[in-house]
mmCIF file of C-alpha atoms in Angstrom:
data_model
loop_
_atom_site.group_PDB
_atom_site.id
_atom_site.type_symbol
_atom_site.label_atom_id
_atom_site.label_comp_id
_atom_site.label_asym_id
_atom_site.label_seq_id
_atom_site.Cartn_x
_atom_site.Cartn_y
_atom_site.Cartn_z
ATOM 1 C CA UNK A 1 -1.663 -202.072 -18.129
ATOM 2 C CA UNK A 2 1.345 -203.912 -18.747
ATOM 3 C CA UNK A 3 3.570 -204.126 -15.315
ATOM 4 C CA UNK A 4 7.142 -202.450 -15.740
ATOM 5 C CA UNK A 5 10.505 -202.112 -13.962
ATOM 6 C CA UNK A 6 11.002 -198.375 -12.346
ATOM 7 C CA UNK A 7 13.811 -196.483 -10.978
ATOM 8 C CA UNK A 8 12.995 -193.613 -8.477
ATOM 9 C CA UNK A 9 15.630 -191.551 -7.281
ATOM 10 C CA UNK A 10 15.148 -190.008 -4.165
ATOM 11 C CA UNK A 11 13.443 -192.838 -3.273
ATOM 12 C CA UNK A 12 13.792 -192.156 0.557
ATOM 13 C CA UNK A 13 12.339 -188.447 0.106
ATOM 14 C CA UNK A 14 9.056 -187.055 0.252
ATOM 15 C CA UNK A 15 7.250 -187.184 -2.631
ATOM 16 C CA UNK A 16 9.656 -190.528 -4.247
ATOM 17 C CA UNK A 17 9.312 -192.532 -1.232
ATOM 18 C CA UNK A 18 5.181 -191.923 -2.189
ATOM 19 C CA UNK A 19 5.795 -192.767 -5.615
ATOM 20 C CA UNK A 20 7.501 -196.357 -5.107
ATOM 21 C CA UNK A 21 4.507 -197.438 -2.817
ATOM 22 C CA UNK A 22 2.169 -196.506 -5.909
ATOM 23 C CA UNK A 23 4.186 -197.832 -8.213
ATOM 24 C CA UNK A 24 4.400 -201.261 -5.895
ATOM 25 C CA UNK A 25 0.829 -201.078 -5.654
ATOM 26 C CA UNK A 26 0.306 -200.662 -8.945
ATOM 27 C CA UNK A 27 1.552 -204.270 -9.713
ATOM 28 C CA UNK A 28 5.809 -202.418 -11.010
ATOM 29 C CA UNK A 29 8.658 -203.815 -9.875
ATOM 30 C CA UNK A 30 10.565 -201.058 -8.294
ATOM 31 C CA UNK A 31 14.240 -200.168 -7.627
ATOM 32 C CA UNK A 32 14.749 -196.823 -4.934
ATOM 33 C CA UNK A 33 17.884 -195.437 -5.151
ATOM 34 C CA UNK A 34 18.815 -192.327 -2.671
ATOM 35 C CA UNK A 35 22.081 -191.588 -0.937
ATOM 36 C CA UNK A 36 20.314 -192.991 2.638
ATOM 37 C CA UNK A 37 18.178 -195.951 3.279
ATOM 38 C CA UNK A 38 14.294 -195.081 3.662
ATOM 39 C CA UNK A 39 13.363 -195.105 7.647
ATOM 40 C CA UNK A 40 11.464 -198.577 6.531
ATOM 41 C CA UNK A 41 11.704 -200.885 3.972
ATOM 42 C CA UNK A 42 10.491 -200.559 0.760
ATOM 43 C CA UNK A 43 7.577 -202.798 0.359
ATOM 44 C CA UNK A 44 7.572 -205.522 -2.693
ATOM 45 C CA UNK A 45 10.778 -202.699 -4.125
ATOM 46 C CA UNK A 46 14.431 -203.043 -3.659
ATOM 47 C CA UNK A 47 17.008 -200.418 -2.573
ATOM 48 C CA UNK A 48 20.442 -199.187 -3.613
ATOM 49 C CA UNK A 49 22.325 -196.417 -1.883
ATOM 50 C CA UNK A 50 24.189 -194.292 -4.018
ATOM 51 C CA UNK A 51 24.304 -190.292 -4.811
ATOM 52 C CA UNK A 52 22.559 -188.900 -7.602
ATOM 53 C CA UNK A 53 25.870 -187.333 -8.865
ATOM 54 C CA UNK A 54 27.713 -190.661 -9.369
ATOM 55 C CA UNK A 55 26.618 -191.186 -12.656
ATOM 56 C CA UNK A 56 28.285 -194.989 -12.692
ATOM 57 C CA UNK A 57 25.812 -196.058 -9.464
ATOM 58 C CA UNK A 58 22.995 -194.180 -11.767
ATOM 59 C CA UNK A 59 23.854 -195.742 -14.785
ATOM 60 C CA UNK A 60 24.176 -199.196 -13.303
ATOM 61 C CA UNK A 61 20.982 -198.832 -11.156
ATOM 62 C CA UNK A 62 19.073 -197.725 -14.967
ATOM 63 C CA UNK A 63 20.239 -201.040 -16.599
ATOM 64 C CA UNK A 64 17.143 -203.418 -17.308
ATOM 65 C CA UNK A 65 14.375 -200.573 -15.994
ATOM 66 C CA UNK A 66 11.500 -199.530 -18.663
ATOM 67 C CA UNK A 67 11.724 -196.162 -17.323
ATOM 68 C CA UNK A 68 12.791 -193.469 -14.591
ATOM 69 C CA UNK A 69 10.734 -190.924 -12.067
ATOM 70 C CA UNK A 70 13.892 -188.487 -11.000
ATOM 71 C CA UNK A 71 12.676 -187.281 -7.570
ATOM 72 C CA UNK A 72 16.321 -186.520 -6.122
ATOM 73 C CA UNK A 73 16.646 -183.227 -5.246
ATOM 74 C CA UNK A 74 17.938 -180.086 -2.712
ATOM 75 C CA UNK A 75 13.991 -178.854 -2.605
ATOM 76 C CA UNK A 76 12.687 -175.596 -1.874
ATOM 77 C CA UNK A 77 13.874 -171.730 -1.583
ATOM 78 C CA UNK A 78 15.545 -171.659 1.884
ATOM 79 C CA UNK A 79 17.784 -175.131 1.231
ATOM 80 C CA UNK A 80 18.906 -174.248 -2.148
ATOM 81 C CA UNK A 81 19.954 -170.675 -0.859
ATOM 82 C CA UNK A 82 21.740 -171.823 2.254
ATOM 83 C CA UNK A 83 24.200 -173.856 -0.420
ATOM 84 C CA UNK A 84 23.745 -172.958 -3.743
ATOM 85 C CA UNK A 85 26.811 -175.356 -4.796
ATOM 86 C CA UNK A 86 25.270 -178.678 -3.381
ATOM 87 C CA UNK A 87 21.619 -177.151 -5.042
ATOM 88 C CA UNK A 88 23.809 -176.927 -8.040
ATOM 89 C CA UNK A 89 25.347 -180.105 -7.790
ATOM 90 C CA UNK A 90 22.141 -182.324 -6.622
ATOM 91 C CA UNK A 91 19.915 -180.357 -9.241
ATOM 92 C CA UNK A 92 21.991 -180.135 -12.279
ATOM 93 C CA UNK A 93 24.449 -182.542 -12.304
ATOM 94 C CA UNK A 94 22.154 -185.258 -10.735
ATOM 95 C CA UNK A 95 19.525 -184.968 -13.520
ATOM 96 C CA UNK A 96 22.719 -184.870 -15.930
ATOM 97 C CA UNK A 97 23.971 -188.168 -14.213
ATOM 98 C CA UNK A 98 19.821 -189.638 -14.926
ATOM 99 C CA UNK A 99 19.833 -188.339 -18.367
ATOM 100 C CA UNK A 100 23.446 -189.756 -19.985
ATOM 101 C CA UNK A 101 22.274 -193.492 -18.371
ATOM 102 C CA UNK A 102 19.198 -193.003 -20.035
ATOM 103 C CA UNK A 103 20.310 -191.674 -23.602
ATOM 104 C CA UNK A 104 23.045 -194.655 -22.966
ATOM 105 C CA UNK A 105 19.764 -197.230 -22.346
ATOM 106 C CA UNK A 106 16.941 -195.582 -24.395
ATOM 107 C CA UNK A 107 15.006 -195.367 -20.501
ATOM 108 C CA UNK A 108 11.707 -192.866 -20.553
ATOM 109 C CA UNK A 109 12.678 -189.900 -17.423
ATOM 110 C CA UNK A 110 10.065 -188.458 -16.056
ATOM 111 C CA UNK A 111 11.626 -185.554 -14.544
ATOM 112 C CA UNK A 112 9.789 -184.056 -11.219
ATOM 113 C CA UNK A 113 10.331 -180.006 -11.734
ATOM 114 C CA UNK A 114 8.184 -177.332 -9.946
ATOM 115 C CA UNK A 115 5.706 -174.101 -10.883
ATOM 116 C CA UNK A 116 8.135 -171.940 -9.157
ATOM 117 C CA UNK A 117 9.859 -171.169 -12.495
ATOM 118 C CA UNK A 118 7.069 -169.394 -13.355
ATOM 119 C CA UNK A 119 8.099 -166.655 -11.112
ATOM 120 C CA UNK A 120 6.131 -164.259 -9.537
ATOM 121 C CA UNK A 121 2.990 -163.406 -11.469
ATOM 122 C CA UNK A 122 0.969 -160.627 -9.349
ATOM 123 C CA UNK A 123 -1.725 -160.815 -11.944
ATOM 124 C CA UNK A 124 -2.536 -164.818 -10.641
ATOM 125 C CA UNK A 125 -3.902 -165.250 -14.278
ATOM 126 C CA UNK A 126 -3.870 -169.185 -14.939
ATOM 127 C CA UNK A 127 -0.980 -170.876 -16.090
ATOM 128 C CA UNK A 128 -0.535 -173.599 -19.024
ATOM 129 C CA UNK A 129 3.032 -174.627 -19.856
ATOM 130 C CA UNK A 130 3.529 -172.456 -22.542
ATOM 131 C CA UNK A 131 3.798 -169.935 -20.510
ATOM 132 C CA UNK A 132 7.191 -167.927 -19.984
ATOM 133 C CA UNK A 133 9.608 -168.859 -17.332
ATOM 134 C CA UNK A 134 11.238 -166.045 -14.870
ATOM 135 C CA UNK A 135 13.410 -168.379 -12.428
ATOM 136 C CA UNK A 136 13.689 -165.446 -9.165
ATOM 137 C CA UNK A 137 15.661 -167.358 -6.596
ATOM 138 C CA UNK A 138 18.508 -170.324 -6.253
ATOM 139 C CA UNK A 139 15.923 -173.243 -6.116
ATOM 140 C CA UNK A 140 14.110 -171.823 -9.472
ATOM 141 C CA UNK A 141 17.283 -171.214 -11.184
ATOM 142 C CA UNK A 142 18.700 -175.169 -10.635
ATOM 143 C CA UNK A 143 15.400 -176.980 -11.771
ATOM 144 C CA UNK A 144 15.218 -174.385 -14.470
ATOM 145 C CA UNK A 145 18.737 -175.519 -15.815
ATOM 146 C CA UNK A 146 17.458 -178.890 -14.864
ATOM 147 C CA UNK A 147 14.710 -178.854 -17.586
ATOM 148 C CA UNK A 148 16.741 -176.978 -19.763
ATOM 149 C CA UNK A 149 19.054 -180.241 -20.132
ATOM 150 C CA UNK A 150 16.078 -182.424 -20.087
ATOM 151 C CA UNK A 151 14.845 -180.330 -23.059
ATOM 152 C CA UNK A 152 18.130 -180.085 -25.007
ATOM 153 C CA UNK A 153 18.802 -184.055 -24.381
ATOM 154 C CA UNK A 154 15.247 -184.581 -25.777
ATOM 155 C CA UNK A 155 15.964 -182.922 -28.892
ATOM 156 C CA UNK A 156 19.785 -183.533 -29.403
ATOM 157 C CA UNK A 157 19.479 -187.026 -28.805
ATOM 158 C CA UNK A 158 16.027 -188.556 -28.846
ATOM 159 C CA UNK A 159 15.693 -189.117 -25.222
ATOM 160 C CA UNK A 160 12.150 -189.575 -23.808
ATOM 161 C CA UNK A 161 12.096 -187.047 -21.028
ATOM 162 C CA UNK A 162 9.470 -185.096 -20.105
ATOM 163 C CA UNK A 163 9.193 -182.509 -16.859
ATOM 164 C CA UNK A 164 6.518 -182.068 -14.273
ATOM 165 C CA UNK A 165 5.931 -179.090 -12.789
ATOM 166 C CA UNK A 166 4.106 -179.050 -9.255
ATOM 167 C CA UNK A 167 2.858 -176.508 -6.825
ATOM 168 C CA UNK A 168 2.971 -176.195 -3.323
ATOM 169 C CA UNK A 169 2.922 -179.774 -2.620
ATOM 170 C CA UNK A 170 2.019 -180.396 1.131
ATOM 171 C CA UNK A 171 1.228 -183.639 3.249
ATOM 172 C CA UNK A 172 2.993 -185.746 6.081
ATOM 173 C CA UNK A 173 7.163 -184.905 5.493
ATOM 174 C CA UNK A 174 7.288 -182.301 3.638
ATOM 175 C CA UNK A 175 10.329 -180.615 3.339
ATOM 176 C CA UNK A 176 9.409 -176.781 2.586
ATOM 177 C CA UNK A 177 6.084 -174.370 3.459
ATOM 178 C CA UNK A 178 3.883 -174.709 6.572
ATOM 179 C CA UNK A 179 1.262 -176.358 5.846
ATOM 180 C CA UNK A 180 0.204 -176.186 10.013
ATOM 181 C CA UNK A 181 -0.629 -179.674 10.755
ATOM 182 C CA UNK A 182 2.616 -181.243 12.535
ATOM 183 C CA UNK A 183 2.510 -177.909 14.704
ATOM 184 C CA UNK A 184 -0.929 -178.974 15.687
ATOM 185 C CA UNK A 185 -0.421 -182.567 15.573
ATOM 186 C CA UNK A 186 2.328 -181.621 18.439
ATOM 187 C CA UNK A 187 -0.187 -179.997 20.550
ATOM 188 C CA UNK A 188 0.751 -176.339 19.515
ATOM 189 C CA UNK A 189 -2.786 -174.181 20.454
ATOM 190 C CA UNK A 190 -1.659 -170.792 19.142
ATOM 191 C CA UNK A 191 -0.307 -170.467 15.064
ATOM 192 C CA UNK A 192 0.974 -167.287 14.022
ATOM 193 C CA UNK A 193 0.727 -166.093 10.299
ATOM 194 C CA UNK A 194 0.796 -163.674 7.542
ATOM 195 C CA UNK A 195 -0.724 -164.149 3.837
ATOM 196 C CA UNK A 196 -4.226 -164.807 4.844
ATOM 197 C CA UNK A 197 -4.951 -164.120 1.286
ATOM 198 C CA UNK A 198 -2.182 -165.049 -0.547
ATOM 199 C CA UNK A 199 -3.271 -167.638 -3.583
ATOM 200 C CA UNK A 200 -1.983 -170.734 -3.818
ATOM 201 C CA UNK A 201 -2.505 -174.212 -6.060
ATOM 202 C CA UNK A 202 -2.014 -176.614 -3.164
ATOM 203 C CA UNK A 203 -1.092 -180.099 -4.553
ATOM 204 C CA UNK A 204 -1.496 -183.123 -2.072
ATOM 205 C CA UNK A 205 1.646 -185.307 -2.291
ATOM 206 C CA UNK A 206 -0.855 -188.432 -3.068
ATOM 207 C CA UNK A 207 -2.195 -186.899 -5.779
ATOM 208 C CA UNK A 208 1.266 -185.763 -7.255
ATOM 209 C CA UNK A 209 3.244 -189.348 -6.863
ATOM 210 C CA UNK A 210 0.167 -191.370 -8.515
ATOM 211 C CA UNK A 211 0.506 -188.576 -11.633
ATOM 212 C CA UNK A 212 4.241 -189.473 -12.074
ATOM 213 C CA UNK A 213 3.327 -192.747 -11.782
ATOM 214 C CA UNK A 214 0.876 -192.552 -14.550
ATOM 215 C CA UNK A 215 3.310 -190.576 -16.437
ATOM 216 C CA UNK A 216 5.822 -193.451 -16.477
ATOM 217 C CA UNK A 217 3.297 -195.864 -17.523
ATOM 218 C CA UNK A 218 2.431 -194.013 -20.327
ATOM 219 C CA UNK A 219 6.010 -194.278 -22.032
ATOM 220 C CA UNK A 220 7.165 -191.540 -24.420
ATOM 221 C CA UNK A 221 4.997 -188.282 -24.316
ATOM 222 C CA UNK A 222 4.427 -186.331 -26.443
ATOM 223 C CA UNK A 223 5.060 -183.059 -24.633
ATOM 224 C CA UNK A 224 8.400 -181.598 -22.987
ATOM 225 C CA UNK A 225 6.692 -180.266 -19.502
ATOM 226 C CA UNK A 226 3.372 -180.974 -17.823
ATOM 227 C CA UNK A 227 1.751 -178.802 -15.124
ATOM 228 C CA UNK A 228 1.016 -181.562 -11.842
ATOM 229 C CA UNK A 229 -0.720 -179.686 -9.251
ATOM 230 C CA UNK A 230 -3.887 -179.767 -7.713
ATOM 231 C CA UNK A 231 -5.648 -177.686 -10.488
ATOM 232 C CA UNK A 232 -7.544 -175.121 -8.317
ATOM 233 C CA UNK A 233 -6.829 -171.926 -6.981
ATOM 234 C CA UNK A 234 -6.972 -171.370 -2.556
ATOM 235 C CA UNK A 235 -5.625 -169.238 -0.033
ATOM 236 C CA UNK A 236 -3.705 -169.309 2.708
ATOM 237 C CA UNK A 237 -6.469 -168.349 4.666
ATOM 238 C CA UNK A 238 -8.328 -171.480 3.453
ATOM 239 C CA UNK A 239 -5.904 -173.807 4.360
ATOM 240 C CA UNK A 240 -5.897 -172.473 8.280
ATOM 241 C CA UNK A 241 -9.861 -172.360 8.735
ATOM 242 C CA UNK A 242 -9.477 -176.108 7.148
ATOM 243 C CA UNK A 243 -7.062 -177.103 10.014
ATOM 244 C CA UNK A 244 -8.806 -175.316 12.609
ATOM 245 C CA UNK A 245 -11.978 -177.174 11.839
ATOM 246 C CA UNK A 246 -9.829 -180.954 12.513
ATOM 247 C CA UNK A 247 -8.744 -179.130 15.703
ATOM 248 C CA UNK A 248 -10.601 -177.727 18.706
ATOM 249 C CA UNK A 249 -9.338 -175.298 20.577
ATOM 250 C CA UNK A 250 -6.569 -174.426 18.055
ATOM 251 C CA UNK A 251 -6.248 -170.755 16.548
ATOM 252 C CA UNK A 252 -4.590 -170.102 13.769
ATOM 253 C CA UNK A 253 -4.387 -166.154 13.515
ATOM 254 C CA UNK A 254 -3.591 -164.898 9.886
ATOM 255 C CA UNK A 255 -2.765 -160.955 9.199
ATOM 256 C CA UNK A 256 -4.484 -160.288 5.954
ATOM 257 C CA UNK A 257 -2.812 -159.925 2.772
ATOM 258 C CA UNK A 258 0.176 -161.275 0.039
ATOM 259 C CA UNK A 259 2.886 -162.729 2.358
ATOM 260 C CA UNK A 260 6.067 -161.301 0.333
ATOM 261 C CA UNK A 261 8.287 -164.553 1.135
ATOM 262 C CA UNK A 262 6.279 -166.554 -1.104
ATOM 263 C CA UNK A 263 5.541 -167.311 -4.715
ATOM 264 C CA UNK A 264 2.747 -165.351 -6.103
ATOM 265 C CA UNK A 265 1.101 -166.592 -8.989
ATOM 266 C CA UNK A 266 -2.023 -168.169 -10.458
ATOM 267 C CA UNK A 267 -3.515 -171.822 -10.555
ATOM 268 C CA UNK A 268 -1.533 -174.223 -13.183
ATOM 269 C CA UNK A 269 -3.862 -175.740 -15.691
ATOM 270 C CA UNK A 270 -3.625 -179.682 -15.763
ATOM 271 C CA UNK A 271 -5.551 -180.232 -18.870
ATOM 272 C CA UNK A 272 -2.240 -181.410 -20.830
ATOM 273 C CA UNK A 273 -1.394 -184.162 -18.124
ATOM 274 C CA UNK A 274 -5.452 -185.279 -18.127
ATOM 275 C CA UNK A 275 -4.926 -185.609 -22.398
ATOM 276 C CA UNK A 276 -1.729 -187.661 -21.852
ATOM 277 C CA UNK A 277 -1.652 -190.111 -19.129
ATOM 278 C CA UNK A 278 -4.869 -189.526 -17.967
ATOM 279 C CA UNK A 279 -4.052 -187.375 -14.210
ATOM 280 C CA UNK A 280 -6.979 -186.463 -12.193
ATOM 281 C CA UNK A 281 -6.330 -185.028 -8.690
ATOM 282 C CA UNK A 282 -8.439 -187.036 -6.565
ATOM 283 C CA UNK A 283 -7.828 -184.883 -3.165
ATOM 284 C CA UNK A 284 -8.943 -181.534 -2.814
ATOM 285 C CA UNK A 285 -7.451 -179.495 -0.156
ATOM 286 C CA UNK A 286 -10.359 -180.178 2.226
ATOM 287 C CA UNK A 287 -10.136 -184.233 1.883
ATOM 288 C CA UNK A 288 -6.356 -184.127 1.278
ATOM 289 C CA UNK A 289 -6.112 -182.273 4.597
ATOM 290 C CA UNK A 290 -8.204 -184.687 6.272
ATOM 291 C CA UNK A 291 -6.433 -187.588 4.790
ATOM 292 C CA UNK A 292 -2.925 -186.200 5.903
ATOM 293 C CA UNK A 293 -4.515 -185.563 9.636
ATOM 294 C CA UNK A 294 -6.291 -189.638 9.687
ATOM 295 C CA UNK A 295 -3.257 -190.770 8.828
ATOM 296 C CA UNK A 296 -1.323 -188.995 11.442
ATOM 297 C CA UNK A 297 -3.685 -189.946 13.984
ATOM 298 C CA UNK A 298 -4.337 -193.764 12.927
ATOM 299 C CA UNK A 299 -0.623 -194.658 12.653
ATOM 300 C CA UNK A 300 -0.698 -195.101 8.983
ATOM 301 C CA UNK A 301 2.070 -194.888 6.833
ATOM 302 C CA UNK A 302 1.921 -191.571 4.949
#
């Protein structure tokens, strides 16, 4: 594998600050660009401040990179609805901003996008990326015109972008869900919830900033989207025995059922993403939760 020079955006954030330690590790030199410094420093990377919507700080930060992992984003239902405009803004006009440096520097994007444009799918029959889109809130609507552009820039003008839809992406930071362990980690005894049975293709953030990682390496794809989840359909009610069990004395009490706040769908198949760059997950939701919990516990960075 040939080292190369990669721009994340959102570098401070929860899944991009992931992918620049990977990337580091993986023998890259990488440049983090986010409107706020990371809480530490970037290990063996460098740093720029700058918004994602100031497409002369993107376009300079893209000169002399062999390619860019957009992370930036407002994520998740409840943010994007509480201010559509900035979800707008950061969304759309940030991945503009990536694209025209990249069309203006022939720079590979690999675009982070999520499996909540599939919609709501009561059916939970699996998912492969030709199947349709049905965008039902804010959040799905911006990444949706997100990889829209990505698309249209692909075939208008050549550039190498390619979107990666993820699922329910939990681990230490996240920004959206409950995933129960911080409320546990803080000593809560007593978790409250409904869904017990609600499906769900938890992705562990590990898993999903190596992929985009390996995505970047790979150069030019030959697809426009790739499913990046963790490939394998739970429940809610999973996730809580799995948390109690790290846990004594904690009880997490679930009321049966489909908890109507959430996404229902199926598992996304990752067979495309194994073809192309070669993505495995290597956590499943039992050793991913452990990992998240050791980590806590043993003072290591996430």
């Amino acid at each position: 594998m040939t080292a190369k020079t990669l721009l994340v955006t959102g570098a401070a954030g929860f899944v991009g600050r992931l992918v620049v330690e990977f990337a580091v590790a993986r023998g890259h030199d990488v440049l983090g660009l986010d409107r706020r410094a990371p809480a530490a420093p970037i290990p063996g990377g460098r740093f720029v401040e700058a918004d994602i919507r100031d497409r002369a700080a993107v376009r300079d930060a893209v000169e002399g990179v062999d390619a860019i992992v957009h992370c930036a984003a407002i994520v998740g239902p409840k943010p994007a609805s509480a201010d559509p405009v900035l979800a707008t803004e950061v969304n759309v006009t940030g991945v503009l901003s990536v694209l025209e440096a990249a069309r203006a520097t022939a720079t590979p994007v690999v675009n982070l996008s999520t499996a909540t444009l599939y919609g709501n799918r009561p059916d939970t029959a699996p998912l492969d990326e030709t199947a349709p889109t049905d965008p039902v809130g804010i959040y799905d609507a911006t990444k949706m015109m997100a990889e829209t552009l990505c698309d249209a820039y692909r075939k208008t003008f050549g550039v190498a972008v390619a979107s990666f839809r993820t699922s329910f992406v939990y681990g230490a930071q996240h920004s959206t869900g409950d995933y129960f362990v911080e409320r546990a980690l803080a000593g809560e005894t007593e978790i409250a919830d409904v869904g017990r049975d609600h499906p769900c293709d938890f992705t562990y953030v590990r898993d999903l900033a190596l992929g985009l990682v390996q995505a970047a390496e790979a150069g030019p794809l030959p697809e426009p989207v790739y499913n990046l989840s963790g490939g394998v359909l739970r429940t809610r009610g999973d996730l809580g025995a799995i948390v109690e069990r790290h846990f004594p004395g904690l009880t997490i009490r679930q009321a049966p059922g489909i908890d109507p706040g959430r996404h229902l769908r199926g598992v996304c198949l990752i067979e495309r993403a194994g073809r192309d760059f070669g993505y495995r997950p290597a956590f499943t939701l039992e050793n991913g939760i452990a990992d998240w919990i050791a980590r806590a516990r043993g003072g290591i960075a996430p």
